[in-house]
Coordinates of C-alpha atoms and ligand atoms in Angstrom, one line a residue:
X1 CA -29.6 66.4 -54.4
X2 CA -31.1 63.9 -56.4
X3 CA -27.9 61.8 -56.4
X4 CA -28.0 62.0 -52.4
X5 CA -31.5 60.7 -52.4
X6 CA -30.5 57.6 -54.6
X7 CA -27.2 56.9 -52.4
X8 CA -29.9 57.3 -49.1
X9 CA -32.6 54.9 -51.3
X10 CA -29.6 52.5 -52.0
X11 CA -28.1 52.4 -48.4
X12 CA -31.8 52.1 -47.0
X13 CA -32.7 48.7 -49.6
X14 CA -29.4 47.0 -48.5
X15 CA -29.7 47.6 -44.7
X16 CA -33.7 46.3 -44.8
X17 CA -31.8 43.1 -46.6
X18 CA -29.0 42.3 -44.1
X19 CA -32.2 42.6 -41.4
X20 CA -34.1 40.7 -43.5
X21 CA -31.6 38.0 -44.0
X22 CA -31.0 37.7 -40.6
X23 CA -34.9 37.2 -39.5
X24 CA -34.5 34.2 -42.1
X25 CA -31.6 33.0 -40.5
X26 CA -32.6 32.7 -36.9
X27 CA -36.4 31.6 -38.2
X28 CA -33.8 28.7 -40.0
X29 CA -32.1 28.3 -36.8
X30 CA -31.9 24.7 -36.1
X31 CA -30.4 23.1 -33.1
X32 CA -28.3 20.3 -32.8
X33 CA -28.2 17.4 -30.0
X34 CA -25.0 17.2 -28.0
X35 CA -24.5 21.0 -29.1
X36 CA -22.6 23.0 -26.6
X37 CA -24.1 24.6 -23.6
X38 CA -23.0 26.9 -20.8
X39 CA -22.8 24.3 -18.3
X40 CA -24.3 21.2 -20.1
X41 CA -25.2 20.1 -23.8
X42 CA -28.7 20.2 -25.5
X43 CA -30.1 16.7 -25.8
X44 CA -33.9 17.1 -25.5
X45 CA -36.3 14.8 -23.5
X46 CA -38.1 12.7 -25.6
X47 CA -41.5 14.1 -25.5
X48 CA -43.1 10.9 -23.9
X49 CA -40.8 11.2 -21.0
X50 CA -42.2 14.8 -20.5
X51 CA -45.7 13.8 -20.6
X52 CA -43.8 11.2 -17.9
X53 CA -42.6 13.7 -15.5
X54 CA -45.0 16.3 -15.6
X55 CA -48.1 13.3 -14.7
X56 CA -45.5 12.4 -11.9
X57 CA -45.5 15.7 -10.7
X58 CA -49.8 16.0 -11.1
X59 CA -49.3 19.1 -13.1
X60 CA -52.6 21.2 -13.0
X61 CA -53.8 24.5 -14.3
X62 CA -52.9 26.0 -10.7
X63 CA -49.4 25.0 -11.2
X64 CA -46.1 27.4 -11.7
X65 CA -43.8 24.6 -13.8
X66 CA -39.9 26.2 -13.9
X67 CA -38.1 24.2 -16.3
X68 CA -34.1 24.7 -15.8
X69 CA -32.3 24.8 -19.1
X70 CA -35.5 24.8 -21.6
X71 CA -33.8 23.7 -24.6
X72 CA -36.5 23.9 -26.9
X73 CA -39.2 24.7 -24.7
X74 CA -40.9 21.5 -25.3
X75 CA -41.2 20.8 -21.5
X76 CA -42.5 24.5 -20.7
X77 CA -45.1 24.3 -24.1
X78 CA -46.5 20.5 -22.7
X79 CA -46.8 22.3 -19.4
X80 CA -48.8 25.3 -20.6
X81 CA -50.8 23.0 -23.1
X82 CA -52.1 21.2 -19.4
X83 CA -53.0 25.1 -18.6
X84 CA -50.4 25.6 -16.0
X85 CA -48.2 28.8 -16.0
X86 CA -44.5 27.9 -17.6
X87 CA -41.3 29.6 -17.4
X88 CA -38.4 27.9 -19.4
X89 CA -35.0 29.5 -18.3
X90 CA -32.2 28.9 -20.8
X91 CA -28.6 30.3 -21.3
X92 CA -28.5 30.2 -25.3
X93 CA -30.2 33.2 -27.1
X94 CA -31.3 31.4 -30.1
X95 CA -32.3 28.7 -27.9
X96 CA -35.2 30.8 -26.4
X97 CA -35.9 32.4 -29.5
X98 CA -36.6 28.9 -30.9
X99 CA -39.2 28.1 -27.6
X100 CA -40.8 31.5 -28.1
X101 CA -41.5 30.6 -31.6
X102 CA -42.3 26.9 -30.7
X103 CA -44.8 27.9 -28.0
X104 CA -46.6 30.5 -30.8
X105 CA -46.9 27.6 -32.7
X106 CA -48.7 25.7 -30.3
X107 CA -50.6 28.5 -29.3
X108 CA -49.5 28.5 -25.6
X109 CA -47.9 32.4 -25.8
X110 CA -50.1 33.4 -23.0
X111 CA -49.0 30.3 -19.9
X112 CA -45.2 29.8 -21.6
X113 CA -42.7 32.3 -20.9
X114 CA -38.6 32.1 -21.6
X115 CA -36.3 33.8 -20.4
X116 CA -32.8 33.9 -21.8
X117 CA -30.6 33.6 -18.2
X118 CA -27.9 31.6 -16.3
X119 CA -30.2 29.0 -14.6
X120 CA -27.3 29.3 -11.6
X121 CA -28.3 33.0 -11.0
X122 CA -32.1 32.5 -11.1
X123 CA -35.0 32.8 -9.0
X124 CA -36.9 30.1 -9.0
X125 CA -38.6 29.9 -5.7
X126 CA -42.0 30.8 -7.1
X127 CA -42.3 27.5 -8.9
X128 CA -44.5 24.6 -7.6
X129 CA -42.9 22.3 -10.2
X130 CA -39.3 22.3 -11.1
X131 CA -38.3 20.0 -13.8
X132 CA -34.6 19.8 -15.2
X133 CA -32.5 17.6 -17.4
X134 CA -29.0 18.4 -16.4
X135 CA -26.4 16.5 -14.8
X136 CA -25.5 14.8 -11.7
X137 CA -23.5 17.0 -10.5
X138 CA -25.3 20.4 -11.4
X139 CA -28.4 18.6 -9.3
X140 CA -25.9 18.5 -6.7
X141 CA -24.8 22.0 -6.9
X142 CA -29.2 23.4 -7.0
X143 CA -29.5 20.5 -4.2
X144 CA -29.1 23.1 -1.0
X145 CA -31.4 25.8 -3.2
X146 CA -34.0 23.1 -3.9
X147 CA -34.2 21.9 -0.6
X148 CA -35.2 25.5 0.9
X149 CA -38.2 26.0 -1.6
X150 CA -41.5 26.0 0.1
X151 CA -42.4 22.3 1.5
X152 CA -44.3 20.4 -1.1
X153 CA -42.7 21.8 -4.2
X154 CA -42.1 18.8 -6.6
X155 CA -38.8 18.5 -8.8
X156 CA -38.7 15.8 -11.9
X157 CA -35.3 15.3 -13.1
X158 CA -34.3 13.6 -16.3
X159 CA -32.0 10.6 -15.8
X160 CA -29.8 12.0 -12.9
X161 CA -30.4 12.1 -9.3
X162 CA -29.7 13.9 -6.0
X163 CA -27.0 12.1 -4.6
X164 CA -28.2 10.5 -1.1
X165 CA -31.4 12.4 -1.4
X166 CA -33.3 9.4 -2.8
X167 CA -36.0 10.2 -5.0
X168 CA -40.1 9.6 -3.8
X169 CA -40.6 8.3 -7.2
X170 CA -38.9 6.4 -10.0
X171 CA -40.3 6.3 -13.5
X172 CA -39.2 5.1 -16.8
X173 CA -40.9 5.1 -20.3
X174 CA -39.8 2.8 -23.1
X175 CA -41.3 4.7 -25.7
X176 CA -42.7 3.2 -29.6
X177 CA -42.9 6.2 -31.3
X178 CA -39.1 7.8 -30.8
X179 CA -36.3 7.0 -29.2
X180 CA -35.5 8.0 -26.0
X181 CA -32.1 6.2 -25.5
X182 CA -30.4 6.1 -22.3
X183 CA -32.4 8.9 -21.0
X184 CA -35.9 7.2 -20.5
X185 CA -35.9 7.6 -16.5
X186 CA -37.2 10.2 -14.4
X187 CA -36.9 10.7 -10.5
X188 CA -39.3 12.7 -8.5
X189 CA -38.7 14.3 -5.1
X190 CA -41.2 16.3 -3.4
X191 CA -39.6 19.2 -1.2
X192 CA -40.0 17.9 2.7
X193 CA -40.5 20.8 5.6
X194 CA -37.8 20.8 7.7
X195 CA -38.5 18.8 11.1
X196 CA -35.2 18.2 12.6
X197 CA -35.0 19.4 16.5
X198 CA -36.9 18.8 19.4
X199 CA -40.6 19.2 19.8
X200 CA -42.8 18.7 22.7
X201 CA -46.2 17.2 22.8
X202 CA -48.5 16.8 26.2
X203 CA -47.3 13.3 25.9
X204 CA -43.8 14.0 26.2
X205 CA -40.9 14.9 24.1
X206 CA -40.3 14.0 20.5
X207 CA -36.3 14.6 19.2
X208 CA -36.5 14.2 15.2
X209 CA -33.5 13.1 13.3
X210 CA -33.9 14.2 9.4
X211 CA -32.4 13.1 6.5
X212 CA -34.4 14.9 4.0
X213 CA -37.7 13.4 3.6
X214 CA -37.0 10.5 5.9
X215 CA -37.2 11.0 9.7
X216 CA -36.4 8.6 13.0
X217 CA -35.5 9.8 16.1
X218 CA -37.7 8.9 19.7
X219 CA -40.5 9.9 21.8
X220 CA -40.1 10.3 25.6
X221 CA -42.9 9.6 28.1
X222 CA -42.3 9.2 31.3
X223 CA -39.7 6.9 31.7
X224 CA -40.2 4.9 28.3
X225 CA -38.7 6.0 25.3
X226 CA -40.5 4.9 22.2
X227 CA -38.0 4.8 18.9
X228 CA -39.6 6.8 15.9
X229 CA -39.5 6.2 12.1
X230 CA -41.5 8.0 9.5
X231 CA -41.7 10.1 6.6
X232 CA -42.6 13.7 5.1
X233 CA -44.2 14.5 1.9
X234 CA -43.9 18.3 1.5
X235 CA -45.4 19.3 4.8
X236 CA -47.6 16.1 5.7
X237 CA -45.7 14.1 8.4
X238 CA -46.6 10.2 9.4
X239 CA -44.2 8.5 12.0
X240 CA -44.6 5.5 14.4
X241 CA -43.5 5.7 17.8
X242 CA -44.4 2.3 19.7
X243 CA -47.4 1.0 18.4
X244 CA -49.2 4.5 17.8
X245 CA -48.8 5.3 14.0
X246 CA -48.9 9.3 14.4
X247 CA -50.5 11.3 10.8
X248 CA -50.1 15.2 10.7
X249 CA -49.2 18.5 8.7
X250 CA -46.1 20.4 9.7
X251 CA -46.5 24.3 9.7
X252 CA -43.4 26.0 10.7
X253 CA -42.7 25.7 14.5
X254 CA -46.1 23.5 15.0
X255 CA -47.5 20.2 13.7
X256 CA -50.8 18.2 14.3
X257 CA -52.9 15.9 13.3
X258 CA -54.2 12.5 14.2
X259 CA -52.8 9.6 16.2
X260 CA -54.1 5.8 15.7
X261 CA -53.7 3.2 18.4
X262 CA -55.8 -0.1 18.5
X263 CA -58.7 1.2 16.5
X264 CA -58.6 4.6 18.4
X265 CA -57.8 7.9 16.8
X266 CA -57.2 11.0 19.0
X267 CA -55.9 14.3 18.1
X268 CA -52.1 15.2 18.7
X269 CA -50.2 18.5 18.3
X270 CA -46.2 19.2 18.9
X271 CA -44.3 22.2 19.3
X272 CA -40.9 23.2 18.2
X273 CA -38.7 23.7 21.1
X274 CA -35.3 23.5 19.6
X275 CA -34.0 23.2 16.3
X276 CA -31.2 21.6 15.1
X277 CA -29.2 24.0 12.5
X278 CA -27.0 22.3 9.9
X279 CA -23.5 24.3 8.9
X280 CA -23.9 23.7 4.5
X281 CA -21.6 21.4 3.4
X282 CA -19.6 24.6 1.7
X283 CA -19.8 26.4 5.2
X284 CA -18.0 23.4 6.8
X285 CA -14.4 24.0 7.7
X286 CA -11.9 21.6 7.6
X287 CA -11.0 22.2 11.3
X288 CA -12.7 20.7 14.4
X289 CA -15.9 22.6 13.1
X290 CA -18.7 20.5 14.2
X291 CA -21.4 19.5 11.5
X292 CA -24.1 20.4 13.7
X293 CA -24.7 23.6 16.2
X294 CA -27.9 23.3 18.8
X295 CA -29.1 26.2 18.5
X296 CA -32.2 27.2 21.1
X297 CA -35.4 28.4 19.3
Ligands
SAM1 C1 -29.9 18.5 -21.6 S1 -30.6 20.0 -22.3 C2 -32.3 19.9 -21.7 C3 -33.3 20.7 -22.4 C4 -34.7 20.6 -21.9 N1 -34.9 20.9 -20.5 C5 -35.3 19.3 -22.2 O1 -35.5 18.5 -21.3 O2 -35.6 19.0 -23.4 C6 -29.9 21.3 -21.2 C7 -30.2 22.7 -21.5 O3 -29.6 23.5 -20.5 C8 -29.1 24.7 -21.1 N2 -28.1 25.3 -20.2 C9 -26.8 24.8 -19.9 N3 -26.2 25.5 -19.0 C10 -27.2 26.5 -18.6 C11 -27.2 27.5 -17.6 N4 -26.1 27.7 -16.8 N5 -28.3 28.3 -17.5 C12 -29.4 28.0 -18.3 N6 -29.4 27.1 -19.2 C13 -28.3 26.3 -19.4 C14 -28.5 24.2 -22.4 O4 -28.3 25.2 -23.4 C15 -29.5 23.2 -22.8 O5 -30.5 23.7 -23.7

């Protein structure tokens, strides 16, 4: 009996030593730059470029900041520090158990969260803020995904952009106090509603053209047809057609706003007649499939 007890004793001091050993060892864990990654490597931003790109995206305490592939978790701890919620999302186990610890440092456990998942199969379309530092062509693959989150989301990238989506916004730091190498730049996009199709107004009819945030197409009075070119930011629309310069928010199937013309301001509103519906790029055949379908709203 007694010999049992010792054996048990014995078996029960070396299993609390391999667990403690191994709370030592990941507490120890210490990352590496350019170590491996599911789909990219871990090279932080330097931390002035995150103070960078979360100014550029006007981060407030009523913010949801989604940082994709949180390394460290030093985007998603700056974030909470400015009181806004943060969620990191990162492949690598130890990885997020670094950020957990990190934030608890910082004392930020309450706004920064991290989950350990494949930022490919995530959610993210809660976030107001998305910031990422991944790589050309990842930004490409998220592009479609980004571009249906809620109009007027913002997304900071690290060094790589969206292809022909040109960013609203180009920054880059040139930091004193470390070394941010090649990867001192940040683009900025803000998430434009989607405009494209034909909308009427009591003035006539306005067909949009829309290549992400920019827009031209023309407005038909009458018998004159006025060419338009303008812009979105999230849901707030400003064209010109002729010489009237038109301001307005976009809500779905309706916009409005103000027109100006000579020092006169009047109020204008459109409705969405027909939409034009674009076949995704990975929905495109390689037959006579056209790009575009009309469909009637
Ligand atoms: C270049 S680092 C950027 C880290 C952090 N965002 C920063 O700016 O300091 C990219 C990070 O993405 C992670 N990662 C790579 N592929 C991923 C995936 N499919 N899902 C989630 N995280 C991923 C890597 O482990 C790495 O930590």
């Amino acid at each position: 009996m007694r010999i049992r007890f010792i054996r048990l004793s014995l078996l029960m001091f070396c299993l609390s030593m391999i667990a403690a050993a191994g709370l030592v060892e990941a507490a120890d864990y210490e990352p590496h730059v350019g170590q491996d990654g599911k789909d990219v490597v871990w090279v932080p931003t330097c931390q002035e470029l995150v103070d960078k790109m979360l100014d550029m995206a006007k981060v407030t305490p009523k913010d949801y900041v989604i940082d994709l592939g949180s390394g460290d978790g030093r985007t998603v701890i700056t974030a909470a520090k400015r009181g806004a919620r943060a969620l990191g999302i990162e492949y690598n186990p130890d990885m997020v158990a670094l950020s957990k610890r990190n934030a608890a440092k910082e004392g930020v456990t309450d706004k920064a969260q991290f989950k350990e998942a494949d930022l490919f199969e995530s959610d993210f379309s809660e976030a107001t803020v998305i910031t990422m530092f991944l790589l050309p062509t990842i930004n490409l693959k998220l592009r479609p995904k980004i571009l249906d989150l809620k109009p007027g989301t913002r997304i900071v990238s690290n060094s790589f952009t969206m292809d022909d989506w040109k960013a609203d916004e180009t920054a880059t730091v040139y930091s004193l106090q470390e070394n941010c190498g090649n990867y001192n730049t940040a683009y900025f996009w803000i998430v434009p509603a989607k405009v494209e199709g034909t909308w009427t107004l009591p003035q006539g009819r306005l067909r949009l053209k829309q290549d992400f945030q920019m827009i031209s197409g023309t407005l038909e009075s009458g018998a004159t047809v006025a060419p338009v070119n303008g812009k979105l930011s999230g849901d707030q629309i400003n064209f010109s057609a002729g010489n009237v310069s038109y301001t307005g928010r976009v809500n779905g199937s309706t916009m409005q706003g103000t027109a100006k013309s000579g020092g006169i301001t009047t109020p204008w509103s459109a409705t969405l007649v027909r939409k034009v519906f674009r076949v995704p790029p990975e929905k495109q055949g390689t037959s006579a499939l056209p790009v575009r379908l009309n469909v009637t709203h």
